[in-house]
């Protein structure tokens, strides 16, 4: 049965308790590591210490998140909370896609990996028609041309390029 405070609560309930608990744990971990990550310098004024303002910020995160948890009218995790957590986790899939791309570029090369990755990601997002696959492939090639040719971004050559013949290898390292 809901209490009067729970009934009068205005705002979305789903996921709020999980968010507060995870944010409180993260900020408590950050506060516990502040001594290792910052320094206290002798003969420096209190407010100019390298540890002072990070400690104020992270301490405020812990304090205000704990106050939010304390004043929260409901403290039970329900099915709606778990469904909301799954929706949050769905966004992490694309971070994993990107990390896989970043890890494979030094092995396969910028152009080939981009030409593989962009159509795969477009397919994952639901664009399965041949026209959309062609557009995604063209976008991949255009992206490489803009970054390597126009903007002159220096990306190291891939290990796969080492197996190419000498003339083609130097071209691939410079332009692909």
PDB file of C-alpha atoms in Angstrom:
ATOM      1  CA  UNK A   1       0.000   0.000   0.000  1.00  0.00           C
ATOM      2  CA  UNK A   2       1.288   3.448  -0.893  1.00  0.00           C
ATOM      3  CA  UNK A   3       1.898   6.078   1.728  1.00  0.00           C
ATOM      4  CA  UNK A   4       0.559   9.616   1.423  1.00  0.00           C
ATOM      5  CA  UNK A   5       4.024  10.877   0.367  1.00  0.00           C
ATOM      6  CA  UNK A   6       4.222   8.263  -2.381  1.00  0.00           C
ATOM      7  CA  UNK A   7       0.782   9.174  -3.724  1.00  0.00           C
ATOM      8  CA  UNK A   8       1.551  12.903  -3.804  1.00  0.00           C
ATOM      9  CA  UNK A   9       4.922  12.441  -5.543  1.00  0.00           C
ATOM     10  CA  UNK A  10       4.887  14.367  -8.815  1.00  0.00           C
ATOM     11  CA  UNK A  11       7.246  13.057 -11.425  1.00  0.00           C
ATOM     12  CA  UNK A  12       8.433   9.841 -12.975  1.00  0.00           C
ATOM     13  CA  UNK A  13       9.117   7.020 -10.541  1.00  0.00           C
ATOM     14  CA  UNK A  14      10.641   4.490 -12.883  1.00  0.00           C
ATOM     15  CA  UNK A  15      14.383   4.204 -12.629  1.00  0.00           C
ATOM     16  CA  UNK A  16      14.794   7.022 -10.141  1.00  0.00           C
ATOM     17  CA  UNK A  17      15.802   4.807  -7.214  1.00  0.00           C
ATOM     18  CA  UNK A  18      18.281   2.829  -9.339  1.00  0.00           C
ATOM     19  CA  UNK A  19      19.792   6.032 -10.684  1.00  0.00           C
ATOM     20  CA  UNK A  20      20.186   7.516  -7.210  1.00  0.00           C
ATOM     21  CA  UNK A  21      21.739   4.333  -5.810  1.00  0.00           C
ATOM     22  CA  UNK A  22      24.188   3.941  -8.704  1.00  0.00           C
ATOM     23  CA  UNK A  23      25.117   7.641  -8.627  1.00  0.00           C
ATOM     24  CA  UNK A  24      25.652   7.493  -4.857  1.00  0.00           C
ATOM     25  CA  UNK A  25      27.919   4.448  -5.214  1.00  0.00           C
ATOM     26  CA  UNK A  26      29.916   6.058  -8.030  1.00  0.00           C
ATOM     27  CA  UNK A  27      30.371   9.337  -6.166  1.00  0.00           C
ATOM     28  CA  UNK A  28      31.352   7.491  -2.958  1.00  0.00           C
ATOM     29  CA  UNK A  29      34.013   5.582  -4.908  1.00  0.00           C
ATOM     30  CA  UNK A  30      35.289   8.842  -6.400  1.00  0.00           C
ATOM     31  CA  UNK A  31      35.417  10.427  -2.947  1.00  0.00           C
ATOM     32  CA  UNK A  32      37.354   7.471  -1.569  1.00  0.00           C
ATOM     33  CA  UNK A  33      39.916   7.798  -4.388  1.00  0.00           C
ATOM     34  CA  UNK A  34      40.411  11.554  -4.096  1.00  0.00           C
ATOM     35  CA  UNK A  35      43.533  11.158  -1.951  1.00  0.00           C
ATOM     36  CA  UNK A  36      45.220   9.091  -4.653  1.00  0.00           C
ATOM     37  CA  UNK A  37      44.145  11.244  -7.568  1.00  0.00           C
ATOM     38  CA  UNK A  38      44.897  14.704  -6.185  1.00  0.00           C
ATOM     39  CA  UNK A  39      47.620  16.229  -4.054  1.00  0.00           C
ATOM     40  CA  UNK A  40      47.830  18.472  -1.001  1.00  0.00           C
ATOM     41  CA  UNK A  41      50.659  20.937  -1.606  1.00  0.00           C
ATOM     42  CA  UNK A  42      52.551  22.472   1.317  1.00  0.00           C
ATOM     43  CA  UNK A  43      52.836  26.257   1.539  1.00  0.00           C
ATOM     44  CA  UNK A  44      49.756  26.788  -0.628  1.00  0.00           C
ATOM     45  CA  UNK A  45      46.660  28.599   0.527  1.00  0.00           C
ATOM     46  CA  UNK A  46      43.643  26.493   1.450  1.00  0.00           C
ATOM     47  CA  UNK A  47      41.451  27.463  -1.508  1.00  0.00           C
ATOM     48  CA  UNK A  48      44.340  27.105  -3.986  1.00  0.00           C
ATOM     49  CA  UNK A  49      45.013  23.479  -3.043  1.00  0.00           C
ATOM     50  CA  UNK A  50      44.732  21.077  -5.994  1.00  0.00           C
ATOM     51  CA  UNK A  51      42.592  18.762  -3.857  1.00  0.00           C
ATOM     52  CA  UNK A  52      40.186  21.372  -2.460  1.00  0.00           C
ATOM     53  CA  UNK A  53      37.760  22.048  -5.324  1.00  0.00           C
ATOM     54  CA  UNK A  54      37.580  18.438  -6.547  1.00  0.00           C
ATOM     55  CA  UNK A  55      36.849  17.399  -2.944  1.00  0.00           C
ATOM     56  CA  UNK A  56      34.125  20.045  -2.691  1.00  0.00           C
ATOM     57  CA  UNK A  57      32.553  18.876  -5.952  1.00  0.00           C
ATOM     58  CA  UNK A  58      32.686  15.158  -5.222  1.00  0.00           C
ATOM     59  CA  UNK A  59      31.711  15.674  -1.582  1.00  0.00           C
ATOM     60  CA  UNK A  60      28.710  17.660  -2.789  1.00  0.00           C
ATOM     61  CA  UNK A  61      27.808  14.813  -5.118  1.00  0.00           C
ATOM     62  CA  UNK A  62      27.813  12.370  -2.203  1.00  0.00           C
ATOM     63  CA  UNK A  63      25.986  14.702   0.186  1.00  0.00           C
ATOM     64  CA  UNK A  64      23.224  15.844  -2.153  1.00  0.00           C
ATOM     65  CA  UNK A  65      22.650  12.399  -3.624  1.00  0.00           C
ATOM     66  CA  UNK A  66      22.346  10.974  -0.100  1.00  0.00           C
ATOM     67  CA  UNK A  67      19.884  13.755   0.786  1.00  0.00           C
ATOM     68  CA  UNK A  68      17.893  12.996  -2.354  1.00  0.00           C
ATOM     69  CA  UNK A  69      17.768   9.311  -1.385  1.00  0.00           C
ATOM     70  CA  UNK A  70      16.743  10.194   2.160  1.00  0.00           C
ATOM     71  CA  UNK A  71      13.887  12.441   0.983  1.00  0.00           C
ATOM     72  CA  UNK A  72      12.693  10.059  -1.722  1.00  0.00           C
ATOM     73  CA  UNK A  73       9.174   8.918  -0.806  1.00  0.00           C
ATOM     74  CA  UNK A  74       9.628   5.387  -2.167  1.00  0.00           C
ATOM     75  CA  UNK A  75      12.525   3.007  -1.613  1.00  0.00           C
ATOM     76  CA  UNK A  76      11.464  -0.197  -3.360  1.00  0.00           C
ATOM     77  CA  UNK A  77      12.823  -1.403  -6.669  1.00  0.00           C
ATOM     78  CA  UNK A  78       9.957  -2.421  -8.940  1.00  0.00           C
ATOM     79  CA  UNK A  79       9.648  -3.978 -12.392  1.00  0.00           C
ATOM     80  CA  UNK A  80       9.372  -0.574 -14.027  1.00  0.00           C
ATOM     81  CA  UNK A  81      12.769   0.302 -12.525  1.00  0.00           C
ATOM     82  CA  UNK A  82      14.360  -2.787 -14.029  1.00  0.00           C
ATOM     83  CA  UNK A  83      12.793  -2.124 -17.438  1.00  0.00           C
ATOM     84  CA  UNK A  84      14.145   1.425 -17.289  1.00  0.00           C
ATOM     85  CA  UNK A  85      17.610   0.107 -16.408  1.00  0.00           C
ATOM     86  CA  UNK A  86      17.494  -2.149 -19.469  1.00  0.00           C
ATOM     87  CA  UNK A  87      16.632   0.871 -21.617  1.00  0.00           C
ATOM     88  CA  UNK A  88      19.651   2.711 -20.192  1.00  0.00           C
ATOM     89  CA  UNK A  89      21.843  -0.289 -20.907  1.00  0.00           C
ATOM     90  CA  UNK A  90      20.688  -0.424 -24.524  1.00  0.00           C
ATOM     91  CA  UNK A  91      22.641   2.760 -25.211  1.00  0.00           C
ATOM     92  CA  UNK A  92      25.838   1.072 -24.088  1.00  0.00           C
ATOM     93  CA  UNK A  93      25.649  -1.215 -27.109  1.00  0.00           C
ATOM     94  CA  UNK A  94      26.699   1.628 -29.386  1.00  0.00           C
ATOM     95  CA  UNK A  95      29.624   2.482 -27.120  1.00  0.00           C
ATOM     96  CA  UNK A  96      30.741  -1.138 -27.474  1.00  0.00           C
ATOM     97  CA  UNK A  97      30.394  -0.912 -31.257  1.00  0.00           C
ATOM     98  CA  UNK A  98      32.589   2.173 -31.251  1.00  0.00           C
ATOM     99  CA  UNK A  99      35.168   0.572 -28.956  1.00  0.00           C
ATOM    100  CA  UNK A 100      35.350  -2.442 -31.262  1.00  0.00           C
ATOM    101  CA  UNK A 101      35.889  -0.104 -34.209  1.00  0.00           C
ATOM    102  CA  UNK A 102      38.645   1.792 -32.397  1.00  0.00           C
ATOM    103  CA  UNK A 103      40.358  -1.454 -31.389  1.00  0.00           C
ATOM    104  CA  UNK A 104      40.290  -2.889 -34.935  1.00  0.00           C
ATOM    105  CA  UNK A 105      41.457   0.195 -36.877  1.00  0.00           C
ATOM    106  CA  UNK A 106      45.165  -0.321 -35.975  1.00  0.00           C
ATOM    107  CA  UNK A 107      44.935  -3.927 -37.186  1.00  0.00           C
ATOM    108  CA  UNK A 108      42.784  -3.643 -40.321  1.00  0.00           C
ATOM    109  CA  UNK A 109      43.209  -0.007 -41.324  1.00  0.00           C
ATOM    110  CA  UNK A 110      41.089   3.132 -41.300  1.00  0.00           C
ATOM    111  CA  UNK A 111      39.509   2.824 -44.762  1.00  0.00           C
ATOM    112  CA  UNK A 112      38.703  -0.910 -44.711  1.00  0.00           C
ATOM    113  CA  UNK A 113      37.410  -0.823 -41.136  1.00  0.00           C
ATOM    114  CA  UNK A 114      35.244   2.223 -41.821  1.00  0.00           C
ATOM    115  CA  UNK A 115      33.874   0.577 -44.957  1.00  0.00           C
ATOM    116  CA  UNK A 116      32.974  -2.498 -42.869  1.00  0.00           C
ATOM    117  CA  UNK A 117      31.781  -0.717 -39.746  1.00  0.00           C
ATOM    118  CA  UNK A 118      29.410   1.906 -41.176  1.00  0.00           C
ATOM    119  CA  UNK A 119      27.256  -0.512 -43.222  1.00  0.00           C
ATOM    120  CA  UNK A 120      27.185  -2.963 -40.290  1.00  0.00           C
ATOM    121  CA  UNK A 121      26.057  -0.241 -37.934  1.00  0.00           C
ATOM    122  CA  UNK A 122      23.463   0.973 -40.441  1.00  0.00           C
ATOM    123  CA  UNK A 123      22.162  -2.593 -40.706  1.00  0.00           C
ATOM    124  CA  UNK A 124      22.025  -2.862 -36.921  1.00  0.00           C
ATOM    125  CA  UNK A 125      19.963   0.326 -36.782  1.00  0.00           C
ATOM    126  CA  UNK A 126      17.421  -1.191 -39.185  1.00  0.00           C
ATOM    127  CA  UNK A 127      18.474   0.198 -42.573  1.00  0.00           C
ATOM    128  CA  UNK A 128      18.503  -3.003 -44.626  1.00  0.00           C
ATOM    129  CA  UNK A 129      17.490  -1.932 -48.120  1.00  0.00           C
ATOM    130  CA  UNK A 130      20.199  -2.032 -50.807  1.00  0.00           C
ATOM    131  CA  UNK A 131      19.862   1.723 -51.393  1.00  0.00           C
ATOM    132  CA  UNK A 132      20.572   2.485 -47.719  1.00  0.00           C
ATOM    133  CA  UNK A 133      23.500   0.058 -47.690  1.00  0.00           C
ATOM    134  CA  UNK A 134      24.934   1.875 -50.739  1.00  0.00           C
ATOM    135  CA  UNK A 135      24.421   5.235 -49.016  1.00  0.00           C
ATOM    136  CA  UNK A 136      26.149   3.988 -45.855  1.00  0.00           C
ATOM    137  CA  UNK A 137      29.039   2.614 -47.920  1.00  0.00           C
ATOM    138  CA  UNK A 138      29.361   5.955 -49.745  1.00  0.00           C
ATOM    139  CA  UNK A 139      29.235   7.784 -46.428  1.00  0.00           C
ATOM    140  CA  UNK A 140      32.086   5.609 -45.140  1.00  0.00           C
ATOM    141  CA  UNK A 141      34.254   6.387 -48.162  1.00  0.00           C
ATOM    142  CA  UNK A 142      33.387  10.106 -47.958  1.00  0.00           C
ATOM    143  CA  UNK A 143      34.267  10.153 -44.254  1.00  0.00           C
ATOM    144  CA  UNK A 144      37.699   8.678 -44.945  1.00  0.00           C
ATOM    145  CA  UNK A 145      38.295  11.102 -47.830  1.00  0.00           C
ATOM    146  CA  UNK A 146      37.370  14.105 -45.686  1.00  0.00           C
ATOM    147  CA  UNK A 147      39.445  13.058 -42.680  1.00  0.00           C
ATOM    148  CA  UNK A 148      42.527  11.745 -44.486  1.00  0.00           C
ATOM    149  CA  UNK A 149      42.502  13.983 -47.560  1.00  0.00           C
ATOM    150  CA  UNK A 150      40.845  17.267 -46.695  1.00  0.00           C
ATOM    151  CA  UNK A 151      41.581  17.569 -42.971  1.00  0.00           C
ATOM    152  CA  UNK A 152      44.923  15.697 -43.209  1.00  0.00           C
ATOM    153  CA  UNK A 153      44.307  13.725 -40.015  1.00  0.00           C
ATOM    154  CA  UNK A 154      47.291  11.450 -39.413  1.00  0.00           C
ATOM    155  CA  UNK A 155      46.120   7.944 -38.577  1.00  0.00           C
ATOM    156  CA  UNK A 156      48.823   5.296 -38.156  1.00  0.00           C
ATOM    157  CA  UNK A 157      49.013   2.542 -40.762  1.00  0.00           C
ATOM    158  CA  UNK A 158      47.536  -0.836 -39.958  1.00  0.00           C
ATOM    159  CA  UNK A 159      49.314  -4.118 -39.361  1.00  0.00           C
ATOM    160  CA  UNK A 160      47.454  -5.534 -42.350  1.00  0.00           C
ATOM    161  CA  UNK A 161      49.288  -3.031 -44.585  1.00  0.00           C
ATOM    162  CA  UNK A 162      52.626  -4.679 -43.759  1.00  0.00           C
ATOM    163  CA  UNK A 163      51.696  -7.637 -46.000  1.00  0.00           C
ATOM    164  CA  UNK A 164      51.189  -5.456 -49.082  1.00  0.00           C
ATOM    165  CA  UNK A 165      53.903  -4.965 -51.753  1.00  0.00           C
ATOM    166  CA  UNK A 166      56.275  -2.033 -51.121  1.00  0.00           C
ATOM    167  CA  UNK A 167      54.704   0.566 -53.427  1.00  0.00           C
ATOM    168  CA  UNK A 168      51.175  -0.292 -52.426  1.00  0.00           C
ATOM    169  CA  UNK A 169      52.139  -0.415 -48.744  1.00  0.00           C
ATOM    170  CA  UNK A 170      53.433   3.186 -48.688  1.00  0.00           C
ATOM    171  CA  UNK A 171      50.306   4.364 -50.568  1.00  0.00           C
ATOM    172  CA  UNK A 172      48.035   2.495 -48.130  1.00  0.00           C
ATOM    173  CA  UNK A 173      49.817   3.913 -45.088  1.00  0.00           C
ATOM    174  CA  UNK A 174      49.590   7.480 -46.403  1.00  0.00           C
ATOM    175  CA  UNK A 175      46.136   7.518 -47.996  1.00  0.00           C
ATOM    176  CA  UNK A 176      44.088   4.590 -46.681  1.00  0.00           C
TER     177      UNK A 176
END
